PDB file of C-alpha atoms and ligand atoms in Angstrom:
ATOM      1  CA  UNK A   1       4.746 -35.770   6.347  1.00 64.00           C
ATOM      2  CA  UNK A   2       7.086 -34.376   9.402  1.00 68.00           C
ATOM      3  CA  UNK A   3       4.812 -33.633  12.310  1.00 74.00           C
ATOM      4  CA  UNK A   4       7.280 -30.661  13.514  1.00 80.00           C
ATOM      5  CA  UNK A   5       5.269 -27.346  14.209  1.00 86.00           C
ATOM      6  CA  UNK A   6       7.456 -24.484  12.613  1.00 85.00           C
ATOM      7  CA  UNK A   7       7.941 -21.681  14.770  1.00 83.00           C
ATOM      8  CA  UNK A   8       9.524 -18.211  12.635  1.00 82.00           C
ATOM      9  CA  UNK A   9      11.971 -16.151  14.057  1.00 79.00           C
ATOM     10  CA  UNK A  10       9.900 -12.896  15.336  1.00 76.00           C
ATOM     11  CA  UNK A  11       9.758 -10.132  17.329  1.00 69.00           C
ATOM     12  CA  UNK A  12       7.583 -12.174  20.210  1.00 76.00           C
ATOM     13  CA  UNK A  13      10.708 -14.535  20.118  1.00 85.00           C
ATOM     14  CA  UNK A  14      11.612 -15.806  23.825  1.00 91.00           C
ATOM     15  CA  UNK A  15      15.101 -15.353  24.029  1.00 92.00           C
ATOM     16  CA  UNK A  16      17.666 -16.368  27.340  1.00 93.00           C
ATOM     17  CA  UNK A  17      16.652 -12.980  29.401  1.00 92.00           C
ATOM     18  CA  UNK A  18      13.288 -15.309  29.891  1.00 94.00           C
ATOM     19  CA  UNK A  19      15.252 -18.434  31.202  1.00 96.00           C
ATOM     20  CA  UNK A  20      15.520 -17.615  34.886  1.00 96.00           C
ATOM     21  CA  UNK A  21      18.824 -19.236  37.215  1.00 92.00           C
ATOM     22  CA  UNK A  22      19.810 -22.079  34.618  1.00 95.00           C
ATOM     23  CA  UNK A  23      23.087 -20.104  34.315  1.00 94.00           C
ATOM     24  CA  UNK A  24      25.681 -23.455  33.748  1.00 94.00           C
ATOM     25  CA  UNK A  25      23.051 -24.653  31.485  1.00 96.00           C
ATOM     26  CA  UNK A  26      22.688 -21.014  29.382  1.00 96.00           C
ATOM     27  CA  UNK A  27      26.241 -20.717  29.310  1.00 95.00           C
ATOM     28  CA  UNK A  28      26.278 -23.628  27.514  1.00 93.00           C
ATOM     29  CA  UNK A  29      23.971 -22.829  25.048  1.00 95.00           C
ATOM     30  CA  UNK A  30      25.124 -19.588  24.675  1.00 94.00           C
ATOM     31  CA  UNK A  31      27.930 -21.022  22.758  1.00 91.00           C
ATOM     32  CA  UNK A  32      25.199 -22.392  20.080  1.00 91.00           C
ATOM     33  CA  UNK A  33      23.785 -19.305  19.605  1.00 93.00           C
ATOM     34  CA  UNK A  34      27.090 -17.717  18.795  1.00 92.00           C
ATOM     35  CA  UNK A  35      27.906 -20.605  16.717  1.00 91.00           C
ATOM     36  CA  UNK A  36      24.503 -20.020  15.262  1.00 90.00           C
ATOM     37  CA  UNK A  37      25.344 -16.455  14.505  1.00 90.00           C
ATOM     38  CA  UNK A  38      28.853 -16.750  13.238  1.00 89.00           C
ATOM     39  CA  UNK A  39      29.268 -20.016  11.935  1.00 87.00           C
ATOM     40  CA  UNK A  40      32.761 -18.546  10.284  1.00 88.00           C
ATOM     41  CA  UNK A  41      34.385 -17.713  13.532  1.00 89.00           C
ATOM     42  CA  UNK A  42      34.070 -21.633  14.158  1.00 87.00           C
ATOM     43  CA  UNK A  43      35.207 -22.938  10.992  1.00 85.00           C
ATOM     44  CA  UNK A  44      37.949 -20.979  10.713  1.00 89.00           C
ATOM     45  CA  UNK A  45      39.260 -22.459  14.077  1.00 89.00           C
ATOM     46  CA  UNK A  46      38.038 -25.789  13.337  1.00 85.00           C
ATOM     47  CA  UNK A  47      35.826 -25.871  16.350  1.00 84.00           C
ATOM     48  CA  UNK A  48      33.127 -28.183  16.061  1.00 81.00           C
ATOM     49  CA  UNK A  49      30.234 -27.080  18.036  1.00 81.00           C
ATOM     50  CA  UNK A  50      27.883 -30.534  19.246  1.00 83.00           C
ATOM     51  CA  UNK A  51      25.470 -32.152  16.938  1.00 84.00           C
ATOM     52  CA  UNK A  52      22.882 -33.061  19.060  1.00 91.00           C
ATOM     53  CA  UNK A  53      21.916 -31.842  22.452  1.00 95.00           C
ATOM     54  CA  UNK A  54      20.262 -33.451  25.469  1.00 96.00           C
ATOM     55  CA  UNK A  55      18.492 -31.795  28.145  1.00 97.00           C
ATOM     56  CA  UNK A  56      17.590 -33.727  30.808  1.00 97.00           C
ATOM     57  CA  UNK A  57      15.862 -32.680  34.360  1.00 96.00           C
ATOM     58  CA  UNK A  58      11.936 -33.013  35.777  1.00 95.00           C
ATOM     59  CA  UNK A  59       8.988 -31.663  33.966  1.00 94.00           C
ATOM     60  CA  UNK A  60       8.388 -27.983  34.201  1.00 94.00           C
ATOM     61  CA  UNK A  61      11.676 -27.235  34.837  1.00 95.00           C
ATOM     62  CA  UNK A  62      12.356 -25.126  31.661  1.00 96.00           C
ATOM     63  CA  UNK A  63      13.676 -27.301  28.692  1.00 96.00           C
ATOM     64  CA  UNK A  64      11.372 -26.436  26.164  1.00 96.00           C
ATOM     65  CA  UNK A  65      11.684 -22.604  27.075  1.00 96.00           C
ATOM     66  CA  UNK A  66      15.479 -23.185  26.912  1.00 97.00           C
ATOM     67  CA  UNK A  67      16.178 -24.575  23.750  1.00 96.00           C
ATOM     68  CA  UNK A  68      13.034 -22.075  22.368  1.00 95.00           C
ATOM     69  CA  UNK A  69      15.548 -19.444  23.901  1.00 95.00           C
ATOM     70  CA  UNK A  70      18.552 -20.304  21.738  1.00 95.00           C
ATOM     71  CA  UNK A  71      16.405 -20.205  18.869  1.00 94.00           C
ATOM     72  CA  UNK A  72      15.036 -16.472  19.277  1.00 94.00           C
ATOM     73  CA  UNK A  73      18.526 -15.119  20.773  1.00 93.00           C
ATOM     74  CA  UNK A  74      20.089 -16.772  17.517  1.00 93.00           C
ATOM     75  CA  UNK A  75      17.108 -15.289  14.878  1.00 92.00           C
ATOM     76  CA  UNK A  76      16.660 -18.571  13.449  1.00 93.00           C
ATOM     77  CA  UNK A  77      13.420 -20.681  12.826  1.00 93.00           C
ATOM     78  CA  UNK A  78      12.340 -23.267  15.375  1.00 93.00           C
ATOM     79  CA  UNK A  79      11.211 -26.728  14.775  1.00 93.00           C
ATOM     80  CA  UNK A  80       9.457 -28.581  17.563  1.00 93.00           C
ATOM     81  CA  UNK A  81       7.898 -32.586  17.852  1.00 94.00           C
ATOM     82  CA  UNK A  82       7.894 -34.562  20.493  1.00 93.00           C
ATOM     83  CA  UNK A  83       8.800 -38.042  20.348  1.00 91.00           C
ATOM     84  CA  UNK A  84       5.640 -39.864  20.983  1.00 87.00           C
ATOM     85  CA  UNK A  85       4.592 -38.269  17.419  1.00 87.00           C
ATOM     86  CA  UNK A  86       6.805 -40.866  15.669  1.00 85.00           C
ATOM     87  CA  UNK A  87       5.442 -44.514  17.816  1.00 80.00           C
ATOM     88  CA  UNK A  88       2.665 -46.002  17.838  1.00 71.00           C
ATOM     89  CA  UNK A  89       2.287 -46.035  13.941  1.00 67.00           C
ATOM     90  CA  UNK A  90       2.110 -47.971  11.002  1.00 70.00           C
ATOM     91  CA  UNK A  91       5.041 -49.937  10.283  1.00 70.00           C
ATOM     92  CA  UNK A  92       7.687 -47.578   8.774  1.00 74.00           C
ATOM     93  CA  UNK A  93       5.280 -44.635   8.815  1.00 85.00           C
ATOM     94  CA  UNK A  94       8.108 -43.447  12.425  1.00 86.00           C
ATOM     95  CA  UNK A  95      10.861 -43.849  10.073  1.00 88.00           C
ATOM     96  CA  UNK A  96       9.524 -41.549   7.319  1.00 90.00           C
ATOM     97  CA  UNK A  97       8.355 -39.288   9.728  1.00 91.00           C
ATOM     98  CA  UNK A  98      11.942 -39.117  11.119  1.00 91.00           C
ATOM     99  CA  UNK A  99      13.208 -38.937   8.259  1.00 91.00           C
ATOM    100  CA  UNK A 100      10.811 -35.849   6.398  1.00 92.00           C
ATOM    101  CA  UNK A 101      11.568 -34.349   9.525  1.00 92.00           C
ATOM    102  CA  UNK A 102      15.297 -33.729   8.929  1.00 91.00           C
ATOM    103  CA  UNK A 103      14.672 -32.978   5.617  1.00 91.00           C
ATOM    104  CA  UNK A 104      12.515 -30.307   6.406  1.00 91.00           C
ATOM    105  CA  UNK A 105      14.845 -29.021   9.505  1.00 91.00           C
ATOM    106  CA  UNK A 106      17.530 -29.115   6.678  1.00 90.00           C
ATOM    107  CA  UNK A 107      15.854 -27.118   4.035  1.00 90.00           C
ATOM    108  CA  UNK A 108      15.354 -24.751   6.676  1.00 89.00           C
ATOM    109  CA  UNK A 109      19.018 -24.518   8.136  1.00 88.00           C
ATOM    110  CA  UNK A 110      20.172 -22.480  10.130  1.00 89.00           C
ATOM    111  CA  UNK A 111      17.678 -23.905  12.391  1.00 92.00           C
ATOM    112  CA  UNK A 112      16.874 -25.267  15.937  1.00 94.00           C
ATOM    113  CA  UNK A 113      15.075 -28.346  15.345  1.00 94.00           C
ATOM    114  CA  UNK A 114      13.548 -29.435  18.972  1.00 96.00           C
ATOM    115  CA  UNK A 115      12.149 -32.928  20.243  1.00 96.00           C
ATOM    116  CA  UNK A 116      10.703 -33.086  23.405  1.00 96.00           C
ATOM    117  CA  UNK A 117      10.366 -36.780  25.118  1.00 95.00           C
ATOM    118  CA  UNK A 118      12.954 -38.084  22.931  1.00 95.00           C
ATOM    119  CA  UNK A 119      12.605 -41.136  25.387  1.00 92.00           C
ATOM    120  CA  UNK A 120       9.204 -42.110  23.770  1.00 90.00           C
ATOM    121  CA  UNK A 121      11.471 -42.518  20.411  1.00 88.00           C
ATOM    122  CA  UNK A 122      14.402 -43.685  21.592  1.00 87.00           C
ATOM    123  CA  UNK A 123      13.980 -46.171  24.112  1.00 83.00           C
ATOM    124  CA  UNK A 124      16.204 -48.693  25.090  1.00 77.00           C
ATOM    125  CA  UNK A 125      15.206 -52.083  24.190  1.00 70.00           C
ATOM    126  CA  UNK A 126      13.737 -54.724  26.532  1.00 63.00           C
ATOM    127  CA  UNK A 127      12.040 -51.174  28.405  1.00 54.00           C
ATOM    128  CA  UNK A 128       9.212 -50.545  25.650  1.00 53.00           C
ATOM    129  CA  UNK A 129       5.971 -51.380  26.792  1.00 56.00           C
ATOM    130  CA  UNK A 130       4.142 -53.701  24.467  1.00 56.00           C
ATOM    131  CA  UNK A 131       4.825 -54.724  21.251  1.00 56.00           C
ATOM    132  CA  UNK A 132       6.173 -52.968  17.883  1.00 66.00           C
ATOM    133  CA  UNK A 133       9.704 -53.314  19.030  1.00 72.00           C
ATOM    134  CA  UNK A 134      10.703 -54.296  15.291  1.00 77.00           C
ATOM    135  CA  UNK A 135       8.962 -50.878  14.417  1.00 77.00           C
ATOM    136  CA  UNK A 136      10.388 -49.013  17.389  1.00 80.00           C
ATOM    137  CA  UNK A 137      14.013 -50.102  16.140  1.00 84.00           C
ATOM    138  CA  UNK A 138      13.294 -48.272  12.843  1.00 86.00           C
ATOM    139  CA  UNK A 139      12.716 -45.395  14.204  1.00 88.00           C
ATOM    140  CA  UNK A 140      15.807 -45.287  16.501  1.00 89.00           C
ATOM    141  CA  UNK A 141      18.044 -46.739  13.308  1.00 90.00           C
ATOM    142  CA  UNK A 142      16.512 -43.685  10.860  1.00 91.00           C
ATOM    143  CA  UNK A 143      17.168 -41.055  13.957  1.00 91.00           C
ATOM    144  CA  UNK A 144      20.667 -42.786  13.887  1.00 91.00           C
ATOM    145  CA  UNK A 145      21.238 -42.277  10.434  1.00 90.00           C
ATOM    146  CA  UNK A 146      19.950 -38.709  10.276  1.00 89.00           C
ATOM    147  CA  UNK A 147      22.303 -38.069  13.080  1.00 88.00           C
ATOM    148  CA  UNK A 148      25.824 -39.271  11.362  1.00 85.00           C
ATOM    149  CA  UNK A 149      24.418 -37.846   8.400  1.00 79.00           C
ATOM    150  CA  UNK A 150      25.001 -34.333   9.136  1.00 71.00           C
ATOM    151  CA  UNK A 151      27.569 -32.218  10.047  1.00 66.00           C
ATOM    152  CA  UNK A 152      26.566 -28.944  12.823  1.00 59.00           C
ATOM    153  CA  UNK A 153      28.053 -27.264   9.849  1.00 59.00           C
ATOM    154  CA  UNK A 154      24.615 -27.730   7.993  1.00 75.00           C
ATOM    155  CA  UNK A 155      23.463 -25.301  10.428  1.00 85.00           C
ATOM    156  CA  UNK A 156      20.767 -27.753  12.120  1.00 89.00           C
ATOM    157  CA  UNK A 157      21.359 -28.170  15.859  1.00 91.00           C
ATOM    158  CA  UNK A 158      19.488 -30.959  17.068  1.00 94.00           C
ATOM    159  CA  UNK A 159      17.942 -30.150  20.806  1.00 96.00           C
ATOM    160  CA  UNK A 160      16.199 -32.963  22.537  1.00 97.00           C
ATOM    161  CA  UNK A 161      14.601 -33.137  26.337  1.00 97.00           C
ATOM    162  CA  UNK A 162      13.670 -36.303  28.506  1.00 96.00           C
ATOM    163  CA  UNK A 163      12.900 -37.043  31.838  1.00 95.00           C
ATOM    164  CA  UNK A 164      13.961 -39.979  32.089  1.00 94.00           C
ATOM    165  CA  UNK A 165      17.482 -40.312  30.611  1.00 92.00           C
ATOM    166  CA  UNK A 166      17.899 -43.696  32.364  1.00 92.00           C
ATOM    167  CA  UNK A 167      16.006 -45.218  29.824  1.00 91.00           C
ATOM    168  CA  UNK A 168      17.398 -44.088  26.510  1.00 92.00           C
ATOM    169  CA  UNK A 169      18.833 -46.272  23.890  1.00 90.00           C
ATOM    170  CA  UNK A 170      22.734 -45.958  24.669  1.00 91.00           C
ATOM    171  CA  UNK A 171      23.292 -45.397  21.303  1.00 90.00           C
ATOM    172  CA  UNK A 172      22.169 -42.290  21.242  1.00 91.00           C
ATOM    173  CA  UNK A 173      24.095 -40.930  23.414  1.00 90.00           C
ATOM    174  CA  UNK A 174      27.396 -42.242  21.488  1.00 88.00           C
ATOM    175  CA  UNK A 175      29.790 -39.448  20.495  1.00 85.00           C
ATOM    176  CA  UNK A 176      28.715 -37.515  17.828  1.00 83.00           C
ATOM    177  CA  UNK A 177      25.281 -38.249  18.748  1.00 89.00           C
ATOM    178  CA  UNK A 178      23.977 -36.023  21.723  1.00 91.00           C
ATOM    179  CA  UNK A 179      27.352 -35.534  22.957  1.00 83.00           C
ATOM    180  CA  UNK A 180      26.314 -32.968  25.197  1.00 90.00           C
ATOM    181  CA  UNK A 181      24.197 -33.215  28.195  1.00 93.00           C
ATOM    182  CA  UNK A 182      23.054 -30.875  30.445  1.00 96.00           C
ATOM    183  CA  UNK A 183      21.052 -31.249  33.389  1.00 96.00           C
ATOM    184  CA  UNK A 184      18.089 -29.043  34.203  1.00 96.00           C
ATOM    185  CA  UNK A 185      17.468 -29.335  38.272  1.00 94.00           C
ATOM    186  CA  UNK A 186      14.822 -28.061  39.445  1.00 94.00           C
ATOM    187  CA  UNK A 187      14.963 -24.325  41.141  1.00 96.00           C
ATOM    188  CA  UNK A 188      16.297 -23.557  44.649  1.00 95.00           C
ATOM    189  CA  UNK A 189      15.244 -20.739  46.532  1.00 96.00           C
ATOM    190  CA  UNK A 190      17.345 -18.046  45.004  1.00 96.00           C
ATOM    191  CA  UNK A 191      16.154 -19.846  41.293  1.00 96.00           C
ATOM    192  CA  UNK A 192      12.658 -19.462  42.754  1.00 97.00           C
ATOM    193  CA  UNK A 193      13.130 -15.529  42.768  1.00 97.00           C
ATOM    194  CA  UNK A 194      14.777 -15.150  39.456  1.00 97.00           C
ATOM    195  CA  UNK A 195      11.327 -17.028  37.900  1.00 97.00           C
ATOM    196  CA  UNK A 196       9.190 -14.936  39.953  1.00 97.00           C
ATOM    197  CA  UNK A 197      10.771 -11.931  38.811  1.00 96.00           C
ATOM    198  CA  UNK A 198      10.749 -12.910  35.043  1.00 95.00           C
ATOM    199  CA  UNK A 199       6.774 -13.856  35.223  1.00 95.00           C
ATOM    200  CA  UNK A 200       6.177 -10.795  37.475  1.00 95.00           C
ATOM    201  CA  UNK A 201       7.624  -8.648  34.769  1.00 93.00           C
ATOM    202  CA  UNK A 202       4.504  -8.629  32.705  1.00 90.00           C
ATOM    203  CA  UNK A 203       2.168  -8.428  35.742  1.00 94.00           C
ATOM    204  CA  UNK A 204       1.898  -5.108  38.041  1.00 94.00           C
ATOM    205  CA  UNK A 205       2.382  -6.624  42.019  1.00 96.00           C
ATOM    206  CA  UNK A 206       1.797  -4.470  44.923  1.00 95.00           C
ATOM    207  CA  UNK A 207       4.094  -2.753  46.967  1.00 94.00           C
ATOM    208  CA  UNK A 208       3.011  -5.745  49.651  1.00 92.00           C
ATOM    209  CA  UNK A 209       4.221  -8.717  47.556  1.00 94.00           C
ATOM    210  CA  UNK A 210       7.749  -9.488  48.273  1.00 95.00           C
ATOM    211  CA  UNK A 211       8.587 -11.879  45.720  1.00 96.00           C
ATOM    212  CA  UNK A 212      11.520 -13.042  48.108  1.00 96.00           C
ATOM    213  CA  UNK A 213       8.710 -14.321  50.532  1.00 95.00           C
ATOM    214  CA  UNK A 214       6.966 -16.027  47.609  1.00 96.00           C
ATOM    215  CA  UNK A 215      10.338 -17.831  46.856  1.00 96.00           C
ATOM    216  CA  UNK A 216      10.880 -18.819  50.131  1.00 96.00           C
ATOM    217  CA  UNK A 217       6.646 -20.441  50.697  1.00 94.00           C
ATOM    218  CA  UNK A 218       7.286 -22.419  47.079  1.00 94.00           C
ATOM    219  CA  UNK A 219       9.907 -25.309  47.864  1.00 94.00           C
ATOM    220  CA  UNK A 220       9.536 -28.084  44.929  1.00 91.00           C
ATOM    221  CA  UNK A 221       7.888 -25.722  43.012  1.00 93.00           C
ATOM    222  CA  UNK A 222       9.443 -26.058  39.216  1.00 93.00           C
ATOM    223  CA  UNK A 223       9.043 -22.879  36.830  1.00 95.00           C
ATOM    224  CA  UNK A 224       6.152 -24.059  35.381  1.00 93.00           C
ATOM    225  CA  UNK A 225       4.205 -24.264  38.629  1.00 93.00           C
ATOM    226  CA  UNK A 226       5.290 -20.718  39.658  1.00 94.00           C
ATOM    227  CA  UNK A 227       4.399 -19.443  36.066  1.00 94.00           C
ATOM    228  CA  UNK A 228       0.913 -20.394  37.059  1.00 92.00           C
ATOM    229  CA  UNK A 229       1.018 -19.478  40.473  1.00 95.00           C
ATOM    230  CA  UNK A 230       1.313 -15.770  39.308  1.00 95.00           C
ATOM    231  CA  UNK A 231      -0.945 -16.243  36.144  1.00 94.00           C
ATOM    232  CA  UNK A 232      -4.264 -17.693  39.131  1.00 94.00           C
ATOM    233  CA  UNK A 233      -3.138 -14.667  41.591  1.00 95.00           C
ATOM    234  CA  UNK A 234      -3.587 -12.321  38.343  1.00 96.00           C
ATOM    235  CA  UNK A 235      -6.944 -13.641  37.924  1.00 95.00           C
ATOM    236  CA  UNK A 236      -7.755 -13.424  41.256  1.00 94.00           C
ATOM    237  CA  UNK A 237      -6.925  -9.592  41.058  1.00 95.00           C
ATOM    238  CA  UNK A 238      -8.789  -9.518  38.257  1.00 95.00           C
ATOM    239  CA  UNK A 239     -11.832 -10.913  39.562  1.00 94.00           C
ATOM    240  CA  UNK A 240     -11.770  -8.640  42.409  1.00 93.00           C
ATOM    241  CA  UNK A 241     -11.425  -5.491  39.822  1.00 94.00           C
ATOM    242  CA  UNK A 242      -7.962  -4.676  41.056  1.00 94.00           C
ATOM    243  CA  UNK A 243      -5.215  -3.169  38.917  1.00 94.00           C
ATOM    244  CA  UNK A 244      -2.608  -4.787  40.787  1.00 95.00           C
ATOM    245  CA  UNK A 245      -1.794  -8.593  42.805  1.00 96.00           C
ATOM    246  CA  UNK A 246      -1.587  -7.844  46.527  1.00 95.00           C
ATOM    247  CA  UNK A 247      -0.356 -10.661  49.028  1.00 96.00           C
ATOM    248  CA  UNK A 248      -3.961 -11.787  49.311  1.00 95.00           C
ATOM    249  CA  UNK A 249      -4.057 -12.844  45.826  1.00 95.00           C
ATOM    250  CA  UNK A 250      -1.329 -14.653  45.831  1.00 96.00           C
ATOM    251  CA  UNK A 251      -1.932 -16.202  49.106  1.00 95.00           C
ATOM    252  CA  UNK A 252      -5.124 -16.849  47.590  1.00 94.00           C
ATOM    253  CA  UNK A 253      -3.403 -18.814  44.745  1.00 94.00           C
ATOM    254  CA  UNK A 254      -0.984 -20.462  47.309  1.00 92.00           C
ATOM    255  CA  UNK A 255      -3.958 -22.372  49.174  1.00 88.00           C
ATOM    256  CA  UNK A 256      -5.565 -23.330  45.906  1.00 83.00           C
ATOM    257  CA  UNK A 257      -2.464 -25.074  44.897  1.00 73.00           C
ATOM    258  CA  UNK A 258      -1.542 -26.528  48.164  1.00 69.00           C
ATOM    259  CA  UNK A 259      -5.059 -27.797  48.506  1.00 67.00           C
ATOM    260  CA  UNK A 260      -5.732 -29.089  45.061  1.00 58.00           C
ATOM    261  CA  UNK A 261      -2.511 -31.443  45.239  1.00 49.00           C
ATOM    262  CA  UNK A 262       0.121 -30.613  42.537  1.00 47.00           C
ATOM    263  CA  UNK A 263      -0.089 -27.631  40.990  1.00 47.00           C
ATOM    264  CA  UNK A 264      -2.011 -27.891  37.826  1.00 50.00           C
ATOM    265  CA  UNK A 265       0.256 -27.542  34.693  1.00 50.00           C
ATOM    266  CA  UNK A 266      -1.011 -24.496  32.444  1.00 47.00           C
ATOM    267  CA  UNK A 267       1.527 -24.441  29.189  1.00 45.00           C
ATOM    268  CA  UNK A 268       3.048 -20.810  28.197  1.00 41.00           C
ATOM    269  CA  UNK A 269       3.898 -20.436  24.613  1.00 37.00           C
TER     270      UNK A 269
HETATM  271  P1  ATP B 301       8.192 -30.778  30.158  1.00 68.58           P
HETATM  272  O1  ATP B 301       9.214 -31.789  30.552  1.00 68.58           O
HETATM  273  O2  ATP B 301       6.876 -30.956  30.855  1.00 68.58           O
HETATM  274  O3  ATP B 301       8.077 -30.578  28.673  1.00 68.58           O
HETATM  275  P2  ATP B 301       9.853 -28.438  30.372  1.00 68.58           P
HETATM  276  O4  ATP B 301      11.023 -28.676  31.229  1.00 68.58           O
HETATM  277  O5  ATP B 301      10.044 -28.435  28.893  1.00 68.58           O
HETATM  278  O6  ATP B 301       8.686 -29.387  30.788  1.00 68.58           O
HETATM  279  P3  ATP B 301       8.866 -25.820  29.964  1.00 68.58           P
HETATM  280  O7  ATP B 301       7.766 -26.220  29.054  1.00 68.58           O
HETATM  281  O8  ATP B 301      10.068 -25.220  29.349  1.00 68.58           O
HETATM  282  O9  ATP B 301       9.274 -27.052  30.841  1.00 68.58           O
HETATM  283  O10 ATP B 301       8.343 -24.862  31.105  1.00 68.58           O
HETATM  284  C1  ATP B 301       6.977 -24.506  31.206  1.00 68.58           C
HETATM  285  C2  ATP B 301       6.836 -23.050  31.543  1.00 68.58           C
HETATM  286  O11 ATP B 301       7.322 -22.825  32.879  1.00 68.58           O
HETATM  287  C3  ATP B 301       7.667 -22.123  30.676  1.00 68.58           C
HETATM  288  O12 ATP B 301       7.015 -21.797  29.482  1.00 68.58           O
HETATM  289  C4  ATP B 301       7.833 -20.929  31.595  1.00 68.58           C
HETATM  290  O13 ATP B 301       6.675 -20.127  31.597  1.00 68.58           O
HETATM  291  C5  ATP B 301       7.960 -21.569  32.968  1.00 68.58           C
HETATM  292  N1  ATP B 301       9.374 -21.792  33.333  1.00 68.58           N
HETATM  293  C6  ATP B 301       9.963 -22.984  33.581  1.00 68.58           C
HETATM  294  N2  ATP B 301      11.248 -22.812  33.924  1.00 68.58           N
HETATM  295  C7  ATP B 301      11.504 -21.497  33.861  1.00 68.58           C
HETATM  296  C8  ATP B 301      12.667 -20.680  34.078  1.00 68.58           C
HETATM  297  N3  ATP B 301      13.844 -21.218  34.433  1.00 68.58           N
HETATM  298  N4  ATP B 301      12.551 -19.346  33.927  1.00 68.58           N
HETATM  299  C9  ATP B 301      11.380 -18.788  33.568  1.00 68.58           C
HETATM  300  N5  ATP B 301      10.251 -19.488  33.351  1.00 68.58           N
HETATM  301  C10 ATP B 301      10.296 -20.826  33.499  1.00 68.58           C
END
């Protein structure tokens, strides 16, 4: 059984308009769309777009949302797991859970097929806490194999997001493996806006919220934090029975999350 959750193409699909800043990073994966949508053009070149794909950067910073991105600008399904699905199991239960999920991915091609904390499956050895390290090096080995066992031709583009590349397995990251990776920093000032401005879309502000000034009070704030900074101020607003966020609301907010420590982490499909 592959413990991948299947997301279908649709008209909800995010698509790169809803990655914010990012724009090295998007550029980049703009070419797998493309090569998503006209595999042709490629082959008939003999460009060979990357197999396997690895995002790196702090949590929150927009990985998931990313590589969801290329999968609703390109119109094709979406596969995600995350790599602590396949440890911590019977022995050779991660292997045929790697392994069912390829096949799956494959039966499904063109597809993105997504793992998020690829670290918790691939880890180098010597770093795993604990024991099953025999088990562990199944795992790696099968996502090895079902690596150099298919071309980008197939149509599956392989996706994967850590943060902590330091402590993959090297061979992973051997060519032909994830022979691209791209670093996801967190957002700067300007970045700050562009996020604000994507979450604020959906959410009526007052003419008294300068999302500028917002950007400018939120240093080491990652998209995800500033996602829910605007989600609590909306709440606020409508707690209060307003039909818009004013500054209050989102000063409001602001305290909340200065005074509760780190933001808390709400996830938005
Ligand atoms: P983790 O490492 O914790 O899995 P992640 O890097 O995959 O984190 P996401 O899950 O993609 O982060 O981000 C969480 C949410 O934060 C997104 O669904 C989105 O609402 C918001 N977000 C993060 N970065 C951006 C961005 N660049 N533009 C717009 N929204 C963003």
């Amino acid at each position: 059984q592959s413990p991948a959750r299947l997301y279908r193409p649709g008209s909800d699909a995010v698509t790169l308009r809803d990655v914010a800043g990012l724009d090295e990073v998007k550029a980049e994966l703009q070419e797998v769309v493309d090569f998503l949508r006209e595999p042709q053009r490629y082959a008939e070149l003999g460009a060979r777009i990357p197999r396997g794909i690895l995002l790196s950067g702090p949590p929150g910073t927009g990985k998931t949302l990313l590589a969801r991105a290329v999968a609703g600008e390109a119109g094709v399904p979406f596969f995600s797991a995350s790599g602590s699905d396949f440890v911590e199991l019977y022995a050779g239960t991660g292997a045929a859970r790697v392994r069912a999920l390829f096949a799956r991915a494959r039966q499904s091609a063109p597809c993105i097929l997504f793992i998020d904390e690829i670290d918790a499956l691939a880890r180098q050895r010597g770093v795993s806490p604990g024991g099953g390290a025999e088990e562990r090096e199944q795992t790696v080995n099968q996502l090895l194999v079902e690596m150099d066992g298919f071309e980008s031709a197939e149509g599956v583009i392989l996706i994967a997001a850590t943060n902590r590349p330091d402590i993959l397995d090297p061979a992973i990251l051997r060519p032909g493996r994830f022979d691209r990776q791209l670093t996801v920093e967190p957002p700067d000032r300007k970045g700050r806006e562009q996020i604000l401005e994507v979450h604020a879309r959906s959410r009526p502000l007052s003419p008294d919220v300068q999302l500028a000034d917002v950007a400018r009070l939120t240093p080491g704030f990652t998209g995800a934090d500033l996602a829910n900074l605007l989600n609590e101020a909306a709440l606020l607003a409508v707690r209060e029975g307003l039909r818009e966020i004013g500054w209050r609301q989102i000063a409001l907010a602001l305290e909340r999350v200065a005074s509760g420590g780190p933001p808390r982490r709400i996830r938005y499909a």
